[in-house]
PDB file of C-alpha atoms in Angstrom:
ATOM      1  CA  UNK V   1     -22.260 -10.769  -6.515  1.00 53.00           C
ATOM      2  CA  UNK V   2     -21.164 -10.793  -2.876  1.00 70.00           C
ATOM      3  CA  UNK V   3     -20.219  -7.234  -1.899  1.00 80.00           C
ATOM      4  CA  UNK V   4     -18.523  -7.992   1.430  1.00 90.00           C
ATOM      5  CA  UNK V   5     -14.951  -6.847   2.025  1.00 97.00           C
ATOM      6  CA  UNK V   6     -12.764  -6.672   5.125  1.00 98.00           C
ATOM      7  CA  UNK V   7     -10.868  -3.427   5.730  1.00 98.00           C
ATOM      8  CA  UNK V   8      -8.022  -4.128   8.144  1.00 98.00           C
ATOM      9  CA  UNK V   9      -8.103  -1.857  11.203  1.00 96.00           C
ATOM     10  CA  UNK V  10      -4.616  -1.618  12.695  1.00 95.00           C
ATOM     11  CA  UNK V  11      -4.714   1.977  13.906  1.00 91.00           C
ATOM     12  CA  UNK V  12      -2.889   3.463  10.917  1.00 88.00           C
ATOM     13  CA  UNK V  13      -4.738   6.152   9.040  1.00 79.00           C
ATOM     14  CA  UNK V  14      -7.541   6.396   6.600  1.00 80.00           C
ATOM     15  CA  UNK V  15      -9.770   3.416   7.368  1.00 93.00           C
ATOM     16  CA  UNK V  16     -13.024   5.359   7.647  1.00 93.00           C
ATOM     17  CA  UNK V  17     -12.439   7.167   4.346  1.00 95.00           C
ATOM     18  CA  UNK V  18     -11.875   3.811   2.662  1.00 97.00           C
ATOM     19  CA  UNK V  19     -15.032   2.361   4.206  1.00 97.00           C
ATOM     20  CA  UNK V  20     -17.076   5.385   3.135  1.00 97.00           C
ATOM     21  CA  UNK V  21     -15.798   5.096  -0.444  1.00 96.00           C
ATOM     22  CA  UNK V  22     -16.701   1.405  -0.501  1.00 97.00           C
ATOM     23  CA  UNK V  23     -20.212   2.167   0.728  1.00 96.00           C
ATOM     24  CA  UNK V  24     -20.616   4.671  -2.116  1.00 95.00           C
ATOM     25  CA  UNK V  25     -20.229   1.848  -4.645  1.00 94.00           C
ATOM     26  CA  UNK V  26     -22.622  -0.458  -2.816  1.00 94.00           C
ATOM     27  CA  UNK V  27     -20.017  -2.579  -1.049  1.00 95.00           C
ATOM     28  CA  UNK V  28     -20.400  -3.816   2.520  1.00 95.00           C
ATOM     29  CA  UNK V  29     -17.098  -3.088   4.293  1.00 97.00           C
ATOM     30  CA  UNK V  30     -16.311  -4.680   7.637  1.00 97.00           C
ATOM     31  CA  UNK V  31     -13.683  -2.771   9.606  1.00 97.00           C
ATOM     32  CA  UNK V  32     -11.868  -5.226  11.857  1.00 97.00           C
ATOM     33  CA  UNK V  33      -8.602  -6.586  13.178  1.00 97.00           C
ATOM     34  CA  UNK V  34     -10.180  -9.892  14.207  1.00 98.00           C
ATOM     35  CA  UNK V  35      -7.966 -12.590  12.741  1.00 98.00           C
ATOM     36  CA  UNK V  36     -10.614 -15.306  12.140  1.00 98.00           C
ATOM     37  CA  UNK V  37     -12.774 -12.731  10.328  1.00 98.00           C
ATOM     38  CA  UNK V  38      -9.851 -11.716   8.127  1.00 98.00           C
ATOM     39  CA  UNK V  39      -8.989 -15.328   7.309  1.00 97.00           C
ATOM     40  CA  UNK V  40     -12.574 -16.040   6.236  1.00 96.00           C
ATOM     41  CA  UNK V  41     -12.962 -12.856   4.162  1.00 97.00           C
ATOM     42  CA  UNK V  42     -13.665 -12.986   0.444  1.00 96.00           C
ATOM     43  CA  UNK V  43     -11.666  -9.805  -0.137  1.00 97.00           C
ATOM     44  CA  UNK V  44      -9.257  -7.829   2.057  1.00 98.00           C
ATOM     45  CA  UNK V  45      -8.084  -4.220   1.841  1.00 98.00           C
ATOM     46  CA  UNK V  46      -5.062  -3.020   3.835  1.00 98.00           C
ATOM     47  CA  UNK V  47      -5.070   0.804   3.912  1.00 96.00           C
ATOM     48  CA  UNK V  48      -2.691   3.107   5.764  1.00 89.00           C
ATOM     49  CA  UNK V  49      -0.864   6.406   5.932  1.00 88.00           C
ATOM     50  CA  UNK V  50       2.317   7.406   7.735  1.00 87.00           C
ATOM     51  CA  UNK V  51       5.658   5.702   8.244  1.00 91.00           C
ATOM     52  CA  UNK V  52       6.572   2.154   7.202  1.00 94.00           C
ATOM     53  CA  UNK V  53       8.172   1.171  10.514  1.00 94.00           C
ATOM     54  CA  UNK V  54       5.186   2.300  12.563  1.00 95.00           C
ATOM     55  CA  UNK V  55       2.813   0.418  10.273  1.00 96.00           C
ATOM     56  CA  UNK V  56       4.809  -2.806  10.578  1.00 97.00           C
ATOM     57  CA  UNK V  57       5.027  -2.438  14.363  1.00 97.00           C
ATOM     58  CA  UNK V  58       1.239  -2.147  14.507  1.00 97.00           C
ATOM     59  CA  UNK V  59       0.663  -5.145  12.235  1.00 97.00           C
ATOM     60  CA  UNK V  60       3.026  -7.312  14.271  1.00 97.00           C
ATOM     61  CA  UNK V  61       1.581  -6.055  17.540  1.00 97.00           C
ATOM     62  CA  UNK V  62      -1.876  -7.295  16.557  1.00 97.00           C
ATOM     63  CA  UNK V  63      -0.555 -10.530  15.030  1.00 97.00           C
ATOM     64  CA  UNK V  64      -1.769  -9.370  11.638  1.00 98.00           C
ATOM     65  CA  UNK V  65       1.494  -9.988   9.785  1.00 98.00           C
ATOM     66  CA  UNK V  66       1.065 -13.760   9.970  1.00 97.00           C
ATOM     67  CA  UNK V  67      -2.707 -13.541   9.505  1.00 98.00           C
ATOM     68  CA  UNK V  68      -2.353 -11.550   6.288  1.00 98.00           C
ATOM     69  CA  UNK V  69       0.216 -14.044   5.024  1.00 98.00           C
ATOM     70  CA  UNK V  70      -2.261 -16.852   5.619  1.00 98.00           C
ATOM     71  CA  UNK V  71      -5.014 -14.901   3.879  1.00 98.00           C
ATOM     72  CA  UNK V  72      -2.876 -14.119   0.827  1.00 98.00           C
ATOM     73  CA  UNK V  73      -2.005 -17.823   0.546  1.00 98.00           C
ATOM     74  CA  UNK V  74      -5.703 -18.580  -0.053  1.00 97.00           C
ATOM     75  CA  UNK V  75      -5.528 -16.810  -3.419  1.00 97.00           C
ATOM     76  CA  UNK V  76      -8.439 -14.507  -2.641  1.00 97.00           C
ATOM     77  CA  UNK V  77      -8.221 -10.826  -3.714  1.00 97.00           C
ATOM     78  CA  UNK V  78      -6.037  -8.477  -1.672  1.00 98.00           C
ATOM     79  CA  UNK V  79      -5.583  -4.713  -2.140  1.00 98.00           C
ATOM     80  CA  UNK V  80      -2.958  -2.602  -0.361  1.00 98.00           C
ATOM     81  CA  UNK V  81      -3.270   1.198  -0.342  1.00 97.00           C
ATOM     82  CA  UNK V  82      -0.386   3.661   0.243  1.00 95.00           C
ATOM     83  CA  UNK V  83       1.527   2.322   3.284  1.00 96.00           C
ATOM     84  CA  UNK V  84      -0.645  -0.760   2.932  1.00 96.00           C
ATOM     85  CA  UNK V  85       1.064  -1.259  -0.414  1.00 96.00           C
ATOM     86  CA  UNK V  86       4.593  -0.476   0.776  1.00 97.00           C
ATOM     87  CA  UNK V  87       4.526  -2.987   3.642  1.00 97.00           C
ATOM     88  CA  UNK V  88       3.960  -5.753   1.085  1.00 98.00           C
ATOM     89  CA  UNK V  89       7.647  -5.456   0.179  1.00 97.00           C
ATOM     90  CA  UNK V  90      10.632  -7.141   1.845  1.00 97.00           C
ATOM     91  CA  UNK V  91      12.000  -3.996   3.467  1.00 95.00           C
ATOM     92  CA  UNK V  92      12.049  -0.203   3.623  1.00 94.00           C
ATOM     93  CA  UNK V  93      14.734   2.437   4.084  1.00 89.00           C
ATOM     94  CA  UNK V  94      12.343   5.036   5.525  1.00 88.00           C
ATOM     95  CA  UNK V  95      13.789   6.373   8.808  1.00 86.00           C
ATOM     96  CA  UNK V  96      16.183   3.423   9.050  1.00 86.00           C
ATOM     97  CA  UNK V  97      15.937  -0.155   7.829  1.00 90.00           C
ATOM     98  CA  UNK V  98      12.707  -2.037   8.495  1.00 94.00           C
ATOM     99  CA  UNK V  99      11.517  -5.500   7.482  1.00 95.00           C
ATOM    100  CA  UNK V 100       8.182  -5.732   5.680  1.00 96.00           C
ATOM    101  CA  UNK V 101       5.678  -8.508   5.066  1.00 98.00           C
ATOM    102  CA  UNK V 102       7.709  -9.902   2.167  1.00 98.00           C
ATOM    103  CA  UNK V 103       4.740 -10.767  -0.046  1.00 98.00           C
ATOM    104  CA  UNK V 104       6.422  -9.095  -3.042  1.00 98.00           C
ATOM    105  CA  UNK V 105      10.247  -9.162  -3.301  1.00 98.00           C
ATOM    106  CA  UNK V 106      11.898  -5.746  -3.285  1.00 97.00           C
ATOM    107  CA  UNK V 107      12.471  -2.615  -1.235  1.00 96.00           C
ATOM    108  CA  UNK V 108      10.841   0.717  -0.473  1.00 95.00           C
ATOM    109  CA  UNK V 109      13.073   3.682  -1.325  1.00 92.00           C
ATOM    110  CA  UNK V 110      12.844   7.474  -1.341  1.00 88.00           C
ATOM    111  CA  UNK V 111      11.496   8.954  -4.564  1.00 79.00           C
ATOM    112  CA  UNK V 112      13.901  11.076  -6.666  1.00 79.00           C
ATOM    113  CA  UNK V 113      14.481  14.611  -5.380  1.00 78.00           C
ATOM    114  CA  UNK V 114      15.741  15.975  -8.724  1.00 76.00           C
ATOM    115  CA  UNK V 115      14.241  15.882 -12.199  1.00 76.00           C
ATOM    116  CA  UNK V 116      15.948  14.588 -15.332  1.00 81.00           C
ATOM    117  CA  UNK V 117      17.653  17.971 -15.797  1.00 75.00           C
ATOM    118  CA  UNK V 118      19.040  17.916 -12.274  1.00 79.00           C
ATOM    119  CA  UNK V 119      16.675  20.557 -10.927  1.00 77.00           C
ATOM    120  CA  UNK V 120      15.150  20.016  -7.485  1.00 84.00           C
ATOM    121  CA  UNK V 121      11.745  18.389  -7.138  1.00 80.00           C
ATOM    122  CA  UNK V 122       9.293  18.771  -4.320  1.00 82.00           C
ATOM    123  CA  UNK V 123       9.279  15.823  -1.944  1.00 80.00           C
ATOM    124  CA  UNK V 124       6.771  14.644  -0.857  1.00 83.00           C
ATOM    125  CA  UNK V 125       5.130  14.136  -4.222  1.00 82.00           C
ATOM    126  CA  UNK V 126       1.629  15.594  -3.828  1.00 84.00           C
ATOM    127  CA  UNK V 127      -0.496  15.652  -6.959  1.00 84.00           C
ATOM    128  CA  UNK V 128      -3.464  14.476  -8.937  1.00 92.00           C
ATOM    129  CA  UNK V 129      -1.752  12.444 -11.646  1.00 90.00           C
ATOM    130  CA  UNK V 130      -2.460   9.965 -14.402  1.00 91.00           C
ATOM    131  CA  UNK V 131      -0.830   6.569 -14.183  1.00 93.00           C
ATOM    132  CA  UNK V 132       0.366   4.415 -17.045  1.00 92.00           C
ATOM    133  CA  UNK V 133       1.201   0.737 -17.425  1.00 93.00           C
ATOM    134  CA  UNK V 134       4.800  -0.070 -16.547  1.00 94.00           C
ATOM    135  CA  UNK V 135       7.160  -1.153 -19.309  1.00 93.00           C
ATOM    136  CA  UNK V 136       6.408  -4.712 -20.344  1.00 92.00           C
ATOM    137  CA  UNK V 137       2.823  -4.808 -19.062  1.00 93.00           C
ATOM    138  CA  UNK V 138       0.705  -6.214 -21.881  1.00 91.00           C
ATOM    139  CA  UNK V 139      -2.773  -4.816 -22.639  1.00 90.00           C
ATOM    140  CA  UNK V 140      -4.455  -8.054 -21.619  1.00 90.00           C
ATOM    141  CA  UNK V 141      -2.562  -8.033 -18.301  1.00 90.00           C
ATOM    142  CA  UNK V 142      -3.594  -4.439 -17.644  1.00 91.00           C
ATOM    143  CA  UNK V 143      -7.235  -5.117 -18.437  1.00 90.00           C
ATOM    144  CA  UNK V 144      -7.328  -7.913 -15.858  1.00 90.00           C
ATOM    145  CA  UNK V 145      -6.427  -5.527 -12.993  1.00 92.00           C
ATOM    146  CA  UNK V 146      -8.497  -2.977 -11.044  1.00 93.00           C
ATOM    147  CA  UNK V 147      -6.593  -0.193 -12.832  1.00 91.00           C
ATOM    148  CA  UNK V 148      -8.109  -1.032 -16.207  1.00 88.00           C
ATOM    149  CA  UNK V 149     -10.371   1.554 -17.820  1.00 77.00           C
ATOM    150  CA  UNK V 150     -10.045   4.863 -19.623  1.00 63.00           C
ATOM    151  CA  UNK V 151      -6.460   5.674 -18.640  1.00 66.00           C
ATOM    152  CA  UNK V 152      -6.426   8.987 -20.538  1.00 64.00           C
ATOM    153  CA  UNK V 153      -9.031  10.412 -18.172  1.00 65.00           C
ATOM    154  CA  UNK V 154      -8.131   8.753 -14.880  1.00 81.00           C
ATOM    155  CA  UNK V 155      -6.265  10.878 -12.338  1.00 91.00           C
ATOM    156  CA  UNK V 156      -5.465   9.630  -8.856  1.00 95.00           C
ATOM    157  CA  UNK V 157      -4.420  11.467  -5.703  1.00 92.00           C
ATOM    158  CA  UNK V 158      -0.826  10.921  -4.564  1.00 93.00           C
ATOM    159  CA  UNK V 159       0.920  12.066  -1.395  1.00 87.00           C
ATOM    160  CA  UNK V 160       4.146  10.202  -0.613  1.00 83.00           C
ATOM    161  CA  UNK V 161       7.921  10.466  -0.241  1.00 86.00           C
ATOM    162  CA  UNK V 162       8.786   6.783  -0.784  1.00 90.00           C
ATOM    163  CA  UNK V 163       7.842   4.188  -3.365  1.00 92.00           C
ATOM    164  CA  UNK V 164       8.086   0.444  -3.861  1.00 94.00           C
ATOM    165  CA  UNK V 165      10.879  -0.990  -6.020  1.00 95.00           C
ATOM    166  CA  UNK V 166      10.060  -4.620  -6.900  1.00 97.00           C
ATOM    167  CA  UNK V 167      13.045  -6.883  -7.573  1.00 96.00           C
ATOM    168  CA  UNK V 168      11.145  -8.599 -10.379  1.00 96.00           C
ATOM    169  CA  UNK V 169       9.969  -6.245 -13.127  1.00 95.00           C
ATOM    170  CA  UNK V 170       6.897  -8.427 -13.656  1.00 95.00           C
ATOM    171  CA  UNK V 171       5.584  -7.218 -10.281  1.00 97.00           C
ATOM    172  CA  UNK V 172       5.630  -3.559 -11.382  1.00 97.00           C
ATOM    173  CA  UNK V 173       2.154  -2.770 -12.700  1.00 96.00           C
ATOM    174  CA  UNK V 174       1.957   1.019 -13.134  1.00 95.00           C
ATOM    175  CA  UNK V 175       4.080   4.151 -12.854  1.00 95.00           C
ATOM    176  CA  UNK V 176       3.477   7.875 -12.443  1.00 91.00           C
ATOM    177  CA  UNK V 177       5.654  10.697 -13.778  1.00 87.00           C
ATOM    178  CA  UNK V 178       7.611  12.688 -11.202  1.00 81.00           C
ATOM    179  CA  UNK V 179       9.840  15.218 -12.938  1.00 76.00           C
ATOM    180  CA  UNK V 180      10.550  12.857 -15.811  1.00 80.00           C
ATOM    181  CA  UNK V 181      11.228   9.973 -13.428  1.00 84.00           C
ATOM    182  CA  UNK V 182       9.012   6.898 -13.416  1.00 90.00           C
ATOM    183  CA  UNK V 183       7.823   6.393  -9.839  1.00 89.00           C
ATOM    184  CA  UNK V 184       5.924   3.278  -8.811  1.00 95.00           C
ATOM    185  CA  UNK V 185       2.154   3.765  -8.765  1.00 95.00           C
ATOM    186  CA  UNK V 186       1.025   0.134  -8.498  1.00 97.00           C
ATOM    187  CA  UNK V 187       2.443  -3.348  -7.979  1.00 98.00           C
ATOM    188  CA  UNK V 188       0.981  -6.812  -8.372  1.00 97.00           C
ATOM    189  CA  UNK V 189       1.691 -10.472  -7.770  1.00 97.00           C
ATOM    190  CA  UNK V 190      -0.819 -13.294  -8.176  1.00 96.00           C
ATOM    191  CA  UNK V 191      -3.910 -12.242  -6.175  1.00 97.00           C
ATOM    192  CA  UNK V 192      -2.250  -9.105  -4.730  1.00 98.00           C
ATOM    193  CA  UNK V 193      -2.553  -5.548  -6.025  1.00 98.00           C
ATOM    194  CA  UNK V 194      -1.013  -2.558  -4.270  1.00 98.00           C
ATOM    195  CA  UNK V 195      -1.533   1.105  -5.175  1.00 98.00           C
ATOM    196  CA  UNK V 196       0.552   4.039  -3.952  1.00 95.00           C
ATOM    197  CA  UNK V 197      -2.229   6.579  -4.521  1.00 95.00           C
ATOM    198  CA  UNK V 198      -5.427   6.945  -2.511  1.00 95.00           C
ATOM    199  CA  UNK V 199      -8.480   5.656  -4.415  1.00 95.00           C
ATOM    200  CA  UNK V 200     -10.716   6.782  -1.550  1.00 95.00           C
ATOM    201  CA  UNK V 201      -9.598  10.375  -2.220  1.00 93.00           C
ATOM    202  CA  UNK V 202      -9.506  10.154  -6.017  1.00 94.00           C
ATOM    203  CA  UNK V 203     -13.100  10.908  -6.948  1.00 93.00           C
ATOM    204  CA  UNK V 204     -14.793   8.879  -9.650  1.00 93.00           C
ATOM    205  CA  UNK V 205     -11.546   7.273 -10.845  1.00 93.00           C
ATOM    206  CA  UNK V 206     -10.904   5.926  -7.356  1.00 94.00           C
ATOM    207  CA  UNK V 207     -14.459   4.679  -6.937  1.00 95.00           C
ATOM    208  CA  UNK V 208     -14.229   2.910 -10.292  1.00 93.00           C
ATOM    209  CA  UNK V 209     -10.999   1.209  -9.197  1.00 95.00           C
ATOM    210  CA  UNK V 210     -12.600   0.021  -5.967  1.00 96.00           C
ATOM    211  CA  UNK V 211     -15.589  -1.200  -7.952  1.00 95.00           C
ATOM    212  CA  UNK V 212     -13.360  -3.248 -10.226  1.00 94.00           C
ATOM    213  CA  UNK V 213     -11.597  -4.706  -7.184  1.00 96.00           C
ATOM    214  CA  UNK V 214     -14.958  -5.687  -5.741  1.00 95.00           C
ATOM    215  CA  UNK V 215     -15.736  -7.461  -8.997  1.00 89.00           C
ATOM    216  CA  UNK V 216     -12.515  -9.453  -8.914  1.00 61.00           C
ATOM    217  CA  UNK V 217     -14.141 -12.698  -7.770  1.00 46.00           C
TER     218      UNK V 217
END
């Protein structure tokens, strides 16, 4: 199996941590913002931390918004991580209104600041948490994604104040509990998967997820 994967370098965050995690599972990551290299890649990962608007400014500044759209249209596997997941949406309300890549219809909104009883919750949401399939996700659908596995023992590392809200419920793949509220943990559409948590900081569970993504061809 070909173990090559492009990690998009657009100056936003945790690219070296992602590359190191990929190397741990035997993958061969190529960190680049070179558009021809991205377009020819067999797999692409878009990582990122920070604010939505800054991430989109960087992507547009390097011409990567159009390049990623062309790559996604090939049908080859694509994984977005944290901000790299959020920018897949149409827009965000973080620090004003910002347009996203529009690969998955919907918005990015602030996570709830109160629990189901009305008591205040800590925002940002920082935790090691289990995720579960979103309502309506069938077992066979779940098993075909990188999140498949022993869900009862998989905890992932979250640190975020906003989450993706797909317009179409079929694009919501997984949720995480935040004070009794279901907060988006993962989204999907066709060849795209996005995760809000950080697999590169999630120990064995994160490495297993990256391994399943690498086996998605």
